[in-house]
Amino acid sequence: MAERSLDSIVVLTGAGISTESGVPTFRGEDGLWRQYRAQELATPGAFHRNPTLVWEWYDWRRGLIAGCEPNAAHHTLAEMDRYCQDFVLITQNVDDLHQRAGSRRVVQLHGNIWQVRCVAESTAFENHDVPLPQIPPTCSCGALLRPHVVWFGESLDPDMLTTAYQAVEGCQLMLVVGTSAVVQPAASVPVMAKDRGAYLIEVNVERTPLSPWADEVILGPAAEELPKLWARLKEAM
Ligand code: BJW
């Protein structure tokens, strides 16, 4: 790594980067999918069957996230954003902790929990009400609003996906932080980067299906490990 210049960095983050801020992961210990069934809360069918239940869950999560602050890992990535000319942060997280830490070039592949979308008009807009005054919320046109997030079986925003794929084309360093690397198509992004010659570093508290592809696997909490890694990378730049 020491001999490489690092002009172009792409980062992929997942729920693990927000753990130390108090946001639960999906699949880890105490993860959301250990307590709740994804099929009942995070699919279009679930919303169609019971929008009140789905919205109660999102209302609870919005309240939880509203009380959380970015941690040292989010702040480190925001510093990388300021420092590097060619930098893209791709996140699967729907929280806004990267933006609140100061990151500017953020691609939110799975949407944003602070946006809602009219199911009839498909218009998305910001909504920061905590708690929501009405569940399920409705649009001024009378139709239901839904969270502007990507559920299982739904396509990701093609523009965001294109941005992510283009970012890895010429990237020299691909950094993957706090994701179980099992949800597609996000999990294929670092593999693409590696195929195109990027140096791949994974930061996670445990090994994942991506680990065998990585040039370095750093095992430890992101808020501890990322500042140390960034200090090392800056010396190599
Ligand atoms: C720490 C830490 C610390 C803890 N420091 N680390 C190809 C093959 C097979 C299946 C598919 C496929 N293509 C598509 C699919 C289907 C599906 C899929 O991937 N399923 C797999 C699970 C098998 N994908 C989709 O449906 C996607 N749509 C799509 O591809 O459309 C086209 C299509 C559809 C169907 C078939 C074929 C094509 C959409 C995926 C949408 C995911 N949505 C969710 C919910 C978003 C909204 C919300 O938040 O409410 O996104 S599910 C959930 O998982 C959420 C996350 O963004 C996503 C990823 O989870 P993440 O971030 O990795 O979290 P965890 O909890 O899994 O992992 C946390 C990690 O952190 C762990 O590794 C810990 O160890 C670590 N950690 N503390 C560092 N302190």
PDB file of C-alpha atoms and ligand atoms in Angstrom:
ATOM      1  CA  MET A   1       0.000   0.000   0.000  1.00  0.00           C
ATOM      2  CA  ALA A   2       2.847   2.383   0.854  1.00  0.00           C
ATOM      3  CA  GLU A   3       4.024   2.699  -2.779  1.00  0.00           C
ATOM      4  CA  ARG A   4       0.571   3.501  -4.177  1.00  0.00           C
ATOM      5  CA  SER A   5      -0.712   7.006  -4.721  1.00  0.00           C
ATOM      6  CA  LEU A   6      -4.262   7.408  -3.506  1.00  0.00           C
ATOM      7  CA  ASP A   7      -5.935   9.881  -5.823  1.00  0.00           C
ATOM      8  CA  SER A   8      -9.198   8.037  -6.049  1.00  0.00           C
ATOM      9  CA  ILE A   9     -11.041   6.525  -3.094  1.00  0.00           C
ATOM     10  CA  VAL A  10     -14.460   4.868  -2.989  1.00  0.00           C
ATOM     11  CA  VAL A  11     -16.057   3.841   0.301  1.00  0.00           C
ATOM     12  CA  LEU A  12     -19.016   1.529   0.856  1.00  0.00           C
ATOM     13  CA  THR A  13     -20.622   1.656   4.279  1.00  0.00           C
ATOM     14  CA  GLY A  14     -23.313  -0.377   5.978  1.00  0.00           C
ATOM     15  CA  ALA A  15     -25.216  -0.411   9.230  1.00  0.00           C
ATOM     16  CA  GLY A  16     -22.126  -1.348  11.294  1.00  0.00           C
ATOM     17  CA  ILE A  17     -20.659   2.144  10.886  1.00  0.00           C
ATOM     18  CA  SER A  18     -23.614   3.579  12.811  1.00  0.00           C
ATOM     19  CA  THR A  19     -23.582   0.955  15.598  1.00  0.00           C
ATOM     20  CA  GLU A  20     -21.391   3.036  17.831  1.00  0.00           C
ATOM     21  CA  SER A  21     -23.816   5.938  17.357  1.00  0.00           C
ATOM     22  CA  GLY A  22     -26.615   3.749  18.752  1.00  0.00           C
ATOM     23  CA  VAL A  23     -28.339   2.746  15.487  1.00  0.00           C
ATOM     24  CA  PRO A  24     -29.030  -1.024  15.413  1.00  0.00           C
ATOM     25  CA  THR A  25     -27.695  -3.180  12.580  1.00  0.00           C
ATOM     26  CA  PHE A  26     -29.922  -5.599  10.651  1.00  0.00           C
ATOM     27  CA  ARG A  27     -28.107  -8.910  10.936  1.00  0.00           C
ATOM     28  CA  GLY A  28     -25.641  -8.509  13.783  1.00  0.00           C
ATOM     29  CA  GLU A  29     -26.137  -9.337  17.438  1.00  0.00           C
ATOM     30  CA  ASP A  30     -29.301  -7.417  18.526  1.00  0.00           C
ATOM     31  CA  GLY A  31     -29.874  -6.739  14.798  1.00  0.00           C
ATOM     32  CA  LEU A  32     -33.315  -5.658  13.584  1.00  0.00           C
ATOM     33  CA  TRP A  33     -33.827  -8.823  11.511  1.00  0.00           C
ATOM     34  CA  ARG A  34     -33.320 -10.899  14.674  1.00  0.00           C
ATOM     35  CA  GLN A  35     -36.328  -9.209  16.286  1.00  0.00           C
ATOM     36  CA  TYR A  36     -38.498  -8.373  13.266  1.00  0.00           C
ATOM     37  CA  ARG A  37     -39.320 -10.233  10.067  1.00  0.00           C
ATOM     38  CA  ALA A  38     -38.089  -8.408   6.968  1.00  0.00           C
ATOM     39  CA  GLN A  39     -40.996  -9.847   4.941  1.00  0.00           C
ATOM     40  CA  GLU A  40     -43.472  -8.090   7.280  1.00  0.00           C
ATOM     41  CA  LEU A  41     -41.731  -4.708   7.323  1.00  0.00           C
ATOM     42  CA  ALA A  42     -39.390  -4.131   4.396  1.00  0.00           C
ATOM     43  CA  THR A  43     -41.145  -5.356   1.260  1.00  0.00           C
ATOM     44  CA  PRO A  44     -43.729  -3.682  -1.012  1.00  0.00           C
ATOM     45  CA  GLY A  45     -46.125  -6.528  -0.138  1.00  0.00           C
ATOM     46  CA  ALA A  46     -45.786  -5.816   3.584  1.00  0.00           C
ATOM     47  CA  PHE A  47     -46.655  -2.153   3.007  1.00  0.00           C
ATOM     48  CA  HIS A  48     -49.598  -3.079   0.812  1.00  0.00           C
ATOM     49  CA  ARG A  49     -50.948  -5.481   3.477  1.00  0.00           C
ATOM     50  CA  ASN A  50     -50.374  -3.330   6.547  1.00  0.00           C
ATOM     51  CA  PRO A  51     -49.106   0.242   5.992  1.00  0.00           C
ATOM     52  CA  THR A  52     -49.836   1.135   9.622  1.00  0.00           C
ATOM     53  CA  LEU A  53     -47.542  -1.599  10.966  1.00  0.00           C
ATOM     54  CA  VAL A  54     -44.764  -0.664   8.538  1.00  0.00           C
ATOM     55  CA  TRP A  55     -45.072   3.025   9.376  1.00  0.00           C
ATOM     56  CA  GLU A  56     -45.103   2.342  13.148  1.00  0.00           C
ATOM     57  CA  TRP A  57     -41.776   0.560  12.710  1.00  0.00           C
ATOM     58  CA  TYR A  58     -40.297   3.383  10.619  1.00  0.00           C
ATOM     59  CA  ASP A  59     -41.652   5.991  13.044  1.00  0.00           C
ATOM     60  CA  TRP A  60     -39.866   4.170  15.885  1.00  0.00           C
ATOM     61  CA  ARG A  61     -36.613   3.991  13.902  1.00  0.00           C
ATOM     62  CA  ARG A  62     -36.833   7.673  12.897  1.00  0.00           C
ATOM     63  CA  GLY A  63     -37.203   8.604  16.568  1.00  0.00           C
ATOM     64  CA  LEU A  64     -34.210   6.458  17.464  1.00  0.00           C
ATOM     65  CA  ILE A  65     -32.002   7.878  14.682  1.00  0.00           C
ATOM     66  CA  ALA A  66     -33.038  11.456  15.526  1.00  0.00           C
ATOM     67  CA  GLY A  67     -31.449  10.965  18.949  1.00  0.00           C
ATOM     68  CA  CYS A  68     -28.139   9.655  17.543  1.00  0.00           C
ATOM     69  CA  GLU A  69     -25.001  11.577  16.664  1.00  0.00           C
ATOM     70  CA  PRO A  70     -22.317  10.787  14.059  1.00  0.00           C
ATOM     71  CA  ASN A  71     -19.337   8.937  15.558  1.00  0.00           C
ATOM     72  CA  ALA A  72     -15.604   9.071  14.869  1.00  0.00           C
ATOM     73  CA  ALA A  73     -15.969   6.780  11.836  1.00  0.00           C
ATOM     74  CA  HIS A  74     -18.491   9.134  10.167  1.00  0.00           C
ATOM     75  CA  HIS A  75     -16.256  12.112  10.985  1.00  0.00           C
ATOM     76  CA  THR A  76     -13.197  10.366   9.541  1.00  0.00           C
ATOM     77  CA  LEU A  77     -14.992   9.731   6.236  1.00  0.00           C
ATOM     78  CA  ALA A  78     -16.110  13.375   6.153  1.00  0.00           C
ATOM     79  CA  GLU A  79     -12.465  14.393   6.530  1.00  0.00           C
ATOM     80  CA  MET A  80     -11.496  12.045   3.683  1.00  0.00           C
ATOM     81  CA  ASP A  81     -14.192  13.710   1.557  1.00  0.00           C
ATOM     82  CA  ARG A  82     -12.648  17.142   2.237  1.00  0.00           C
ATOM     83  CA  TYR A  83      -9.092  15.898   1.702  1.00  0.00           C
ATOM     84  CA  CYS A  84      -9.447  13.815  -1.484  1.00  0.00           C
ATOM     85  CA  GLN A  85     -10.304  15.265  -4.860  1.00  0.00           C
ATOM     86  CA  ASP A  86     -11.700  12.055  -6.267  1.00  0.00           C
ATOM     87  CA  PHE A  87     -13.843  10.553  -3.522  1.00  0.00           C
ATOM     88  CA  VAL A  88     -17.263   8.884  -3.435  1.00  0.00           C
ATOM     89  CA  LEU A  89     -19.027   7.574  -0.363  1.00  0.00           C
ATOM     90  CA  ILE A  90     -21.599   4.927  -1.210  1.00  0.00           C
ATOM     91  CA  THR A  91     -23.793   4.000   1.726  1.00  0.00           C
ATOM     92  CA  GLN A  92     -26.528   1.452   2.219  1.00  0.00           C
ATOM     93  CA  ASN A  93     -27.631   3.348   5.302  1.00  0.00           C
ATOM     94  CA  VAL A  94     -30.853   5.308   5.291  1.00  0.00           C
ATOM     95  CA  ASP A  95     -29.818   7.382   8.318  1.00  0.00           C
ATOM     96  CA  ASP A  96     -28.304  10.812   7.694  1.00  0.00           C
ATOM     97  CA  LEU A  97     -25.256  10.434   9.922  1.00  0.00           C
ATOM     98  CA  HIS A  98     -22.751  10.739   7.056  1.00  0.00           C
ATOM     99  CA  GLN A  99     -24.291  14.017   5.923  1.00  0.00           C
ATOM    100  CA  ARG A 100     -24.517  15.291   9.506  1.00  0.00           C
ATOM    101  CA  ALA A 101     -20.799  14.531   9.943  1.00  0.00           C
ATOM    102  CA  GLY A 102     -20.098  16.759   6.913  1.00  0.00           C
ATOM    103  CA  SER A 103     -19.750  14.287   4.039  1.00  0.00           C
ATOM    104  CA  ARG A 104     -20.802  15.926   0.774  1.00  0.00           C
ATOM    105  CA  ARG A 105     -20.409  13.277  -1.902  1.00  0.00           C
ATOM    106  CA  VAL A 106     -22.811  10.642  -0.563  1.00  0.00           C
ATOM    107  CA  VAL A 107     -24.731   8.107  -2.661  1.00  0.00           C
ATOM    108  CA  GLN A 108     -27.552   6.648  -0.553  1.00  0.00           C
ATOM    109  CA  LEU A 109     -28.195   3.407  -2.424  1.00  0.00           C
ATOM    110  CA  HIS A 110     -31.114   2.304  -0.226  1.00  0.00           C
ATOM    111  CA  GLY A 111     -32.766   5.705   0.131  1.00  0.00           C
ATOM    112  CA  ASN A 112     -33.252   8.037   3.043  1.00  0.00           C
ATOM    113  CA  ILE A 113     -35.457   7.541   6.086  1.00  0.00           C
ATOM    114  CA  TRP A 114     -36.042  11.315   6.259  1.00  0.00           C
ATOM    115  CA  GLN A 115     -37.783  11.340   2.893  1.00  0.00           C
ATOM    116  CA  VAL A 116     -41.300  10.143   2.110  1.00  0.00           C
ATOM    117  CA  ARG A 117     -42.866   9.346  -1.250  1.00  0.00           C
ATOM    118  CA  CYS A 118     -46.421   9.543  -2.522  1.00  0.00           C
ATOM    119  CA  VAL A 119     -47.476   6.110  -3.753  1.00  0.00           C
ATOM    120  CA  ALA A 120     -49.740   7.682  -6.404  1.00  0.00           C
ATOM    121  CA  GLU A 121     -47.565  10.507  -7.722  1.00  0.00           C
ATOM    122  CA  SER A 122     -44.119   9.021  -6.879  1.00  0.00           C
ATOM    123  CA  THR A 123     -42.980  12.453  -5.672  1.00  0.00           C
ATOM    124  CA  ALA A 124     -40.443  12.311  -2.855  1.00  0.00           C
ATOM    125  CA  PHE A 125     -39.926  15.026  -0.292  1.00  0.00           C
ATOM    126  CA  GLU A 126     -38.253  15.678   3.053  1.00  0.00           C
ATOM    127  CA  ASN A 127     -40.151  14.923   6.243  1.00  0.00           C
ATOM    128  CA  HIS A 128     -38.468  15.214   9.650  1.00  0.00           C
ATOM    129  CA  ASP A 129     -41.558  14.866  11.870  1.00  0.00           C
ATOM    130  CA  VAL A 130     -40.754  12.816  14.980  1.00  0.00           C
ATOM    131  CA  PRO A 131     -43.104  11.306  15.891  1.00  0.00           C
ATOM    132  CA  LEU A 132     -45.314  11.431  12.832  1.00  0.00           C
ATOM    133  CA  PRO A 133     -48.574  13.225  13.679  1.00  0.00           C
ATOM    134  CA  GLN A 134     -50.573  10.639  11.719  1.00  0.00           C
ATOM    135  CA  ILE A 135     -49.885   6.980  10.924  1.00  0.00           C
ATOM    136  CA  PRO A 136     -49.974   6.094   8.106  1.00  0.00           C
ATOM    137  CA  PRO A 137     -49.210   9.583   6.723  1.00  0.00           C
ATOM    138  CA  THR A 138     -51.024  10.726   3.592  1.00  0.00           C
ATOM    139  CA  CYS A 139     -50.144  13.060   0.737  1.00  0.00           C
ATOM    140  CA  SER A 140     -52.068  16.257  -0.018  1.00  0.00           C
ATOM    141  CA  CYS A 141     -53.545  14.315  -2.982  1.00  0.00           C
ATOM    142  CA  GLY A 142     -55.067  11.843  -0.500  1.00  0.00           C
ATOM    143  CA  ALA A 143     -52.877   8.856  -1.384  1.00  0.00           C
ATOM    144  CA  LEU A 144     -50.625   7.081   1.111  1.00  0.00           C
ATOM    145  CA  LEU A 145     -47.075   8.239   1.697  1.00  0.00           C
ATOM    146  CA  ARG A 146     -44.384   5.593   2.079  1.00  0.00           C
ATOM    147  CA  PRO A 147     -40.796   5.769   3.322  1.00  0.00           C
ATOM    148  CA  HIS A 148     -38.451   6.735   0.445  1.00  0.00           C
ATOM    149  CA  VAL A 149     -36.275   3.673   0.999  1.00  0.00           C
ATOM    150  CA  VAL A 150     -35.525   0.574  -1.082  1.00  0.00           C
ATOM    151  CA  TRP A 151     -37.243  -2.571   0.124  1.00  0.00           C
ATOM    152  CA  PHE A 152     -36.432  -6.170  -0.841  1.00  0.00           C
ATOM    153  CA  GLY A 153     -37.513  -6.929  -4.383  1.00  0.00           C
ATOM    154  CA  GLU A 154     -37.446  -3.247  -5.387  1.00  0.00           C
ATOM    155  CA  SER A 155     -35.002  -1.780  -7.866  1.00  0.00           C
ATOM    156  CA  LEU A 156     -32.419   0.705  -6.712  1.00  0.00           C
ATOM    157  CA  ASP A 157     -32.406   4.187  -8.228  1.00  0.00           C
ATOM    158  CA  PRO A 158     -30.662   3.566 -11.595  1.00  0.00           C
ATOM    159  CA  ASP A 159     -28.832   6.920 -11.470  1.00  0.00           C
ATOM    160  CA  MET A 160     -27.368   6.113  -8.061  1.00  0.00           C
ATOM    161  CA  LEU A 161     -26.373   2.655  -9.183  1.00  0.00           C
ATOM    162  CA  THR A 162     -24.692   4.114 -12.273  1.00  0.00           C
ATOM    163  CA  THR A 163     -22.818   6.620 -10.095  1.00  0.00           C
ATOM    164  CA  ALA A 164     -21.644   3.769  -7.862  1.00  0.00           C
ATOM    165  CA  TYR A 165     -20.528   1.618 -10.785  1.00  0.00           C
ATOM    166  CA  GLN A 166     -18.763   4.555 -12.477  1.00  0.00           C
ATOM    167  CA  ALA A 167     -17.006   5.453  -9.233  1.00  0.00           C
ATOM    168  CA  VAL A 168     -15.327   2.059  -8.967  1.00  0.00           C
ATOM    169  CA  GLU A 169     -14.122   2.140 -12.585  1.00  0.00           C
ATOM    170  CA  GLY A 170     -10.923   4.065 -11.875  1.00  0.00           C
ATOM    171  CA  CYS A 171     -10.756   3.748  -8.127  1.00  0.00           C
ATOM    172  CA  GLN A 172      -7.411   2.984  -6.480  1.00  0.00           C
ATOM    173  CA  LEU A 173      -8.662   2.272  -2.980  1.00  0.00           C
ATOM    174  CA  MET A 174     -11.982   0.645  -2.112  1.00  0.00           C
ATOM    175  CA  LEU A 175     -12.799   0.817   1.563  1.00  0.00           C
ATOM    176  CA  VAL A 176     -15.709  -1.250   2.897  1.00  0.00           C
ATOM    177  CA  VAL A 177     -16.953  -0.487   6.399  1.00  0.00           C
ATOM    178  CA  GLY A 178     -19.543  -2.195   8.586  1.00  0.00           C
ATOM    179  CA  THR A 179     -21.538  -4.202   6.074  1.00  0.00           C
ATOM    180  CA  SER A 180     -22.349  -7.914   6.105  1.00  0.00           C
ATOM    181  CA  ALA A 181     -21.888  -7.736   2.299  1.00  0.00           C
ATOM    182  CA  VAL A 182     -24.836 -10.028   1.603  1.00  0.00           C
ATOM    183  CA  VAL A 183     -27.396  -7.652   0.092  1.00  0.00           C
ATOM    184  CA  GLN A 184     -27.213  -7.244  -3.665  1.00  0.00           C
ATOM    185  CA  PRO A 185     -26.464  -5.292  -5.736  1.00  0.00           C
ATOM    186  CA  ALA A 186     -24.531  -3.232  -3.128  1.00  0.00           C
ATOM    187  CA  ALA A 187     -22.353  -6.194  -2.174  1.00  0.00           C
ATOM    188  CA  SER A 188     -21.081  -6.523  -5.739  1.00  0.00           C
ATOM    189  CA  VAL A 189     -19.645  -2.983  -5.808  1.00  0.00           C
ATOM    190  CA  PRO A 190     -16.405  -3.782  -3.904  1.00  0.00           C
ATOM    191  CA  VAL A 191     -15.931  -6.966  -5.930  1.00  0.00           C
ATOM    192  CA  MET A 192     -16.175  -4.877  -9.109  1.00  0.00           C
ATOM    193  CA  ALA A 193     -13.613  -2.440  -7.709  1.00  0.00           C
ATOM    194  CA  LYS A 194     -11.250  -5.289  -6.885  1.00  0.00           C
ATOM    195  CA  ASP A 195     -11.706  -6.760 -10.381  1.00  0.00           C
ATOM    196  CA  ARG A 196     -10.710  -3.381 -11.823  1.00  0.00           C
ATOM    197  CA  GLY A 197      -7.488  -3.260  -9.823  1.00  0.00           C
ATOM    198  CA  ALA A 198      -8.445  -1.386  -6.654  1.00  0.00           C
ATOM    199  CA  TYR A 199      -6.757  -2.152  -3.350  1.00  0.00           C
ATOM    200  CA  LEU A 200      -9.566  -3.447  -1.128  1.00  0.00           C
ATOM    201  CA  ILE A 201      -9.668  -2.829   2.618  1.00  0.00           C
ATOM    202  CA  GLU A 202     -12.492  -4.114   4.794  1.00  0.00           C
ATOM    203  CA  VAL A 203     -13.219  -2.812   8.302  1.00  0.00           C
ATOM    204  CA  ASN A 204     -15.649  -4.903  10.329  1.00  0.00           C
ATOM    205  CA  VAL A 205     -15.923  -6.497  13.742  1.00  0.00           C
ATOM    206  CA  GLU A 206     -16.098  -9.890  12.036  1.00  0.00           C
ATOM    207  CA  ARG A 207     -15.204 -11.525   8.739  1.00  0.00           C
ATOM    208  CA  THR A 208     -17.789 -11.435   5.937  1.00  0.00           C
ATOM    209  CA  PRO A 209     -18.258 -13.119   2.534  1.00  0.00           C
ATOM    210  CA  LEU A 210     -16.200 -10.215   1.130  1.00  0.00           C
ATOM    211  CA  SER A 211     -13.196 -10.886   3.377  1.00  0.00           C
ATOM    212  CA  PRO A 212     -11.515 -13.431   1.050  1.00  0.00           C
ATOM    213  CA  TRP A 213     -11.446 -10.752  -1.686  1.00  0.00           C
ATOM    214  CA  ALA A 214      -9.863  -8.113   0.540  1.00  0.00           C
ATOM    215  CA  ASP A 215      -6.207  -7.148   0.482  1.00  0.00           C
ATOM    216  CA  GLU A 216      -6.555  -6.174   4.147  1.00  0.00           C
ATOM    217  CA  VAL A 217      -9.211  -7.106   6.689  1.00  0.00           C
ATOM    218  CA  ILE A 218      -9.156  -4.874   9.751  1.00  0.00           C
ATOM    219  CA  LEU A 219     -11.116  -6.508  12.537  1.00  0.00           C
ATOM    220  CA  GLY A 220     -12.445  -4.002  15.065  1.00  0.00           C
ATOM    221  CA  PRO A 221     -15.063  -1.305  15.649  1.00  0.00           C
ATOM    222  CA  ALA A 222     -15.163   1.277  12.857  1.00  0.00           C
ATOM    223  CA  ALA A 223     -15.051   4.271  15.206  1.00  0.00           C
ATOM    224  CA  GLU A 224     -11.725   2.998  16.566  1.00  0.00           C
ATOM    225  CA  GLU A 225     -10.199   1.564  13.417  1.00  0.00           C
ATOM    226  CA  LEU A 226     -11.079   4.155  10.759  1.00  0.00           C
ATOM    227  CA  PRO A 227      -9.235   7.103  12.371  1.00  0.00           C
ATOM    228  CA  LYS A 228      -6.133   4.895  12.701  1.00  0.00           C
ATOM    229  CA  LEU A 229      -6.416   3.688   9.115  1.00  0.00           C
ATOM    230  CA  TRP A 230      -6.877   7.227   7.798  1.00  0.00           C
ATOM    231  CA  ALA A 231      -3.772   8.425   9.638  1.00  0.00           C
ATOM    232  CA  ARG A 232      -1.828   5.591   7.974  1.00  0.00           C
ATOM    233  CA  LEU A 233      -3.291   6.306   4.510  1.00  0.00           C
ATOM    234  CA  LYS A 234      -2.486  10.013   4.714  1.00  0.00           C
ATOM    235  CA  GLU A 235       1.158   9.147   5.254  1.00  0.00           C
ATOM    236  CA  ALA A 236       1.071   7.037   2.078  1.00  0.00           C
ATOM    237  CA  MET A 237      -0.513   9.812  -0.014  1.00  0.00           C
TER     238      MET A 237
HETATM  239  C1  BJW B   1     -19.513  -3.383  12.627  1.00  0.00           C
HETATM  240  C2  BJW B   1     -19.701  -2.788  13.846  1.00  0.00           C
HETATM  241  C3  BJW B   1     -18.777  -1.826  14.185  1.00  0.00           C
HETATM  242  C4  BJW B   1     -21.268  -4.161  13.650  1.00  0.00           C
HETATM  243  N1  BJW B   1     -17.789  -1.519  13.342  1.00  0.00           N
HETATM  244  N2  BJW B   1     -18.518  -3.096  11.801  1.00  0.00           N
HETATM  245  C5  BJW B   1     -28.694 -11.576  -6.349  1.00  0.00           C
HETATM  246  C6  BJW B   1     -28.550 -12.762  -5.651  1.00  0.00           C
HETATM  247  C7  BJW B   1     -29.394 -13.056  -4.570  1.00  0.00           C
HETATM  248  C8  BJW B   1     -30.394 -12.181  -4.175  1.00  0.00           C
HETATM  249  C9  BJW B   1     -30.521 -11.012  -4.864  1.00  0.00           C
HETATM  250  C10 BJW B   1     -29.707 -10.716  -5.927  1.00  0.00           C
HETATM  251  N3  BJW B   1     -30.052  -9.492  -6.413  1.00  0.00           N
HETATM  252  C11 BJW B   1     -31.073  -9.023  -5.670  1.00  0.00           C
HETATM  253  C12 BJW B   1     -31.387  -9.938  -4.742  1.00  0.00           C
HETATM  254  C13 BJW B   1     -32.469  -9.826  -3.734  1.00  0.00           C
HETATM  255  C14 BJW B   1     -32.130  -8.924  -2.585  1.00  0.00           C
HETATM  256  C15 BJW B   1     -30.924  -9.476  -1.825  1.00  0.00           C
HETATM  257  O1  BJW B   1     -29.804  -9.039  -1.960  1.00  0.00           O
HETATM  258  N4  BJW B   1     -31.170 -10.432  -0.964  1.00  0.00           N
HETATM  259  C16 BJW B   1     -30.094 -11.046  -0.172  1.00  0.00           C
HETATM  260  C17 BJW B   1     -30.336 -10.758   1.311  1.00  0.00           C
HETATM  261  C18 BJW B   1     -30.052 -12.491  -0.489  1.00  0.00           C
HETATM  262  N5  BJW B   1     -31.866  -7.566  -3.038  1.00  0.00           N
HETATM  263  C19 BJW B   1     -32.860  -6.750  -3.327  1.00  0.00           C
HETATM  264  O2  BJW B   1     -34.020  -7.096  -3.250  1.00  0.00           O
HETATM  265  C20 BJW B   1     -32.478  -5.350  -3.775  1.00  0.00           C
HETATM  266  N6  BJW B   1     -33.179  -5.035  -4.977  1.00  0.00           N
HETATM  267  C21 BJW B   1     -32.790  -5.461  -6.176  1.00  0.00           C
HETATM  268  O3  BJW B   1     -31.707  -5.958  -6.368  1.00  0.00           O
HETATM  269  O4  BJW B   1     -33.727  -5.260  -7.166  1.00  0.00           O
HETATM  270  C22 BJW B   1     -33.621  -6.034  -8.366  1.00  0.00           C
HETATM  271  C23 BJW B   1     -33.900  -7.506  -8.043  1.00  0.00           C
HETATM  272  C24 BJW B   1     -34.866  -7.853  -7.132  1.00  0.00           C
HETATM  273  C25 BJW B   1     -35.110  -9.202  -6.849  1.00  0.00           C
HETATM  274  C26 BJW B   1     -34.343 -10.198  -7.465  1.00  0.00           C
HETATM  275  C27 BJW B   1     -33.341  -9.817  -8.362  1.00  0.00           C
HETATM  276  C28 BJW B   1     -33.127  -8.458  -8.662  1.00  0.00           C
HETATM  277  C29 BJW B   1     -32.932  -4.334  -2.743  1.00  0.00           C
HETATM  278  C30 BJW B   1     -32.247  -4.483  -1.436  1.00  0.00           C
HETATM  279  C31 BJW B   1     -32.884  -3.525  -0.442  1.00  0.00           C
HETATM  280  C32 BJW B   1     -32.321  -3.689   0.954  1.00  0.00           C
HETATM  281  N7  BJW B   1     -33.137  -2.950   1.871  1.00  0.00           N
HETATM  282  C33 BJW B   1     -32.728  -2.874   3.269  1.00  0.00           C
HETATM  283  C34 BJW B   1     -33.776  -2.032   4.005  1.00  0.00           C
HETATM  284  C35 BJW B   1     -33.614  -0.555   3.589  1.00  0.00           C
HETATM  285  C36 BJW B   1     -34.589   0.340   4.238  1.00  0.00           C
HETATM  286  C37 BJW B   1     -34.460   0.420   5.741  1.00  0.00           C
HETATM  287  O5  BJW B   1     -33.361   0.641   6.289  1.00  0.00           O
HETATM  288  O6  BJW B   1     -35.482   0.281   6.355  1.00  0.00           O
HETATM  289  O7  BJW B   1     -31.434  -2.263   3.355  1.00  0.00           O
HETATM  290  S1  BJW B   1     -32.476  -4.472   4.029  1.00  0.00           S
HETATM  291  C38 BJW B   1     -31.083  -3.989   4.968  1.00  0.00           C
HETATM  292  O8  BJW B   1     -29.886  -4.690   4.497  1.00  0.00           O
HETATM  293  C39 BJW B   1     -30.849  -2.505   4.649  1.00  0.00           C
HETATM  294  C40 BJW B   1     -29.360  -2.431   4.566  1.00  0.00           C
HETATM  295  O9  BJW B   1     -28.970  -1.275   3.848  1.00  0.00           O
HETATM  296  C41 BJW B   1     -28.993  -3.733   3.902  1.00  0.00           C
HETATM  297  C42 BJW B   1     -27.576  -4.151   4.110  1.00  0.00           C
HETATM  298  O10 BJW B   1     -27.312  -4.401   5.453  1.00  0.00           O
HETATM  299  P1  BJW B   1     -25.909  -3.962   6.074  1.00  0.00           P
HETATM  300  O11 BJW B   1     -25.760  -2.500   6.013  1.00  0.00           O
HETATM  301  O12 BJW B   1     -24.836  -4.768   5.491  1.00  0.00           O
HETATM  302  O13 BJW B   1     -26.155  -4.325   7.623  1.00  0.00           O
HETATM  303  P2  BJW B   1     -26.028  -5.740   8.342  1.00  0.00           P
HETATM  304  O14 BJW B   1     -26.776  -5.641   9.609  1.00  0.00           O
HETATM  305  O15 BJW B   1     -26.338  -6.853   7.449  1.00  0.00           O
HETATM  306  O16 BJW B   1     -24.471  -5.861   8.669  1.00  0.00           O
HETATM  307  C43 BJW B   1     -23.851  -5.012   9.622  1.00  0.00           C
HETATM  308  C44 BJW B   1     -22.367  -5.341   9.624  1.00  0.00           C
HETATM  309  O17 BJW B   1     -21.714  -4.422  10.485  1.00  0.00           O
HETATM  310  C45 BJW B   1     -22.037  -6.757  10.141  1.00  0.00           C
HETATM  311  O18 BJW B   1     -21.135  -7.371   9.229  1.00  0.00           O
HETATM  312  C46 BJW B   1     -21.363  -6.504  11.482  1.00  0.00           C
HETATM  313  O19 BJW B   1     -20.355  -7.462  11.771  1.00  0.00           O
HETATM  314  C47 BJW B   1     -20.776  -5.139  11.270  1.00  0.00           C
HETATM  315  N8  BJW B   1     -20.588  -4.333  12.467  1.00  0.00           N
HETATM  316  N9  BJW B   1     -20.863  -3.353  14.419  1.00  0.00           N
HETATM  317  C48 BJW B   1     -17.725  -2.220  12.141  1.00  0.00           C
HETATM  318  N10 BJW B   1     -18.894  -1.186  15.369  1.00  0.00           N
END
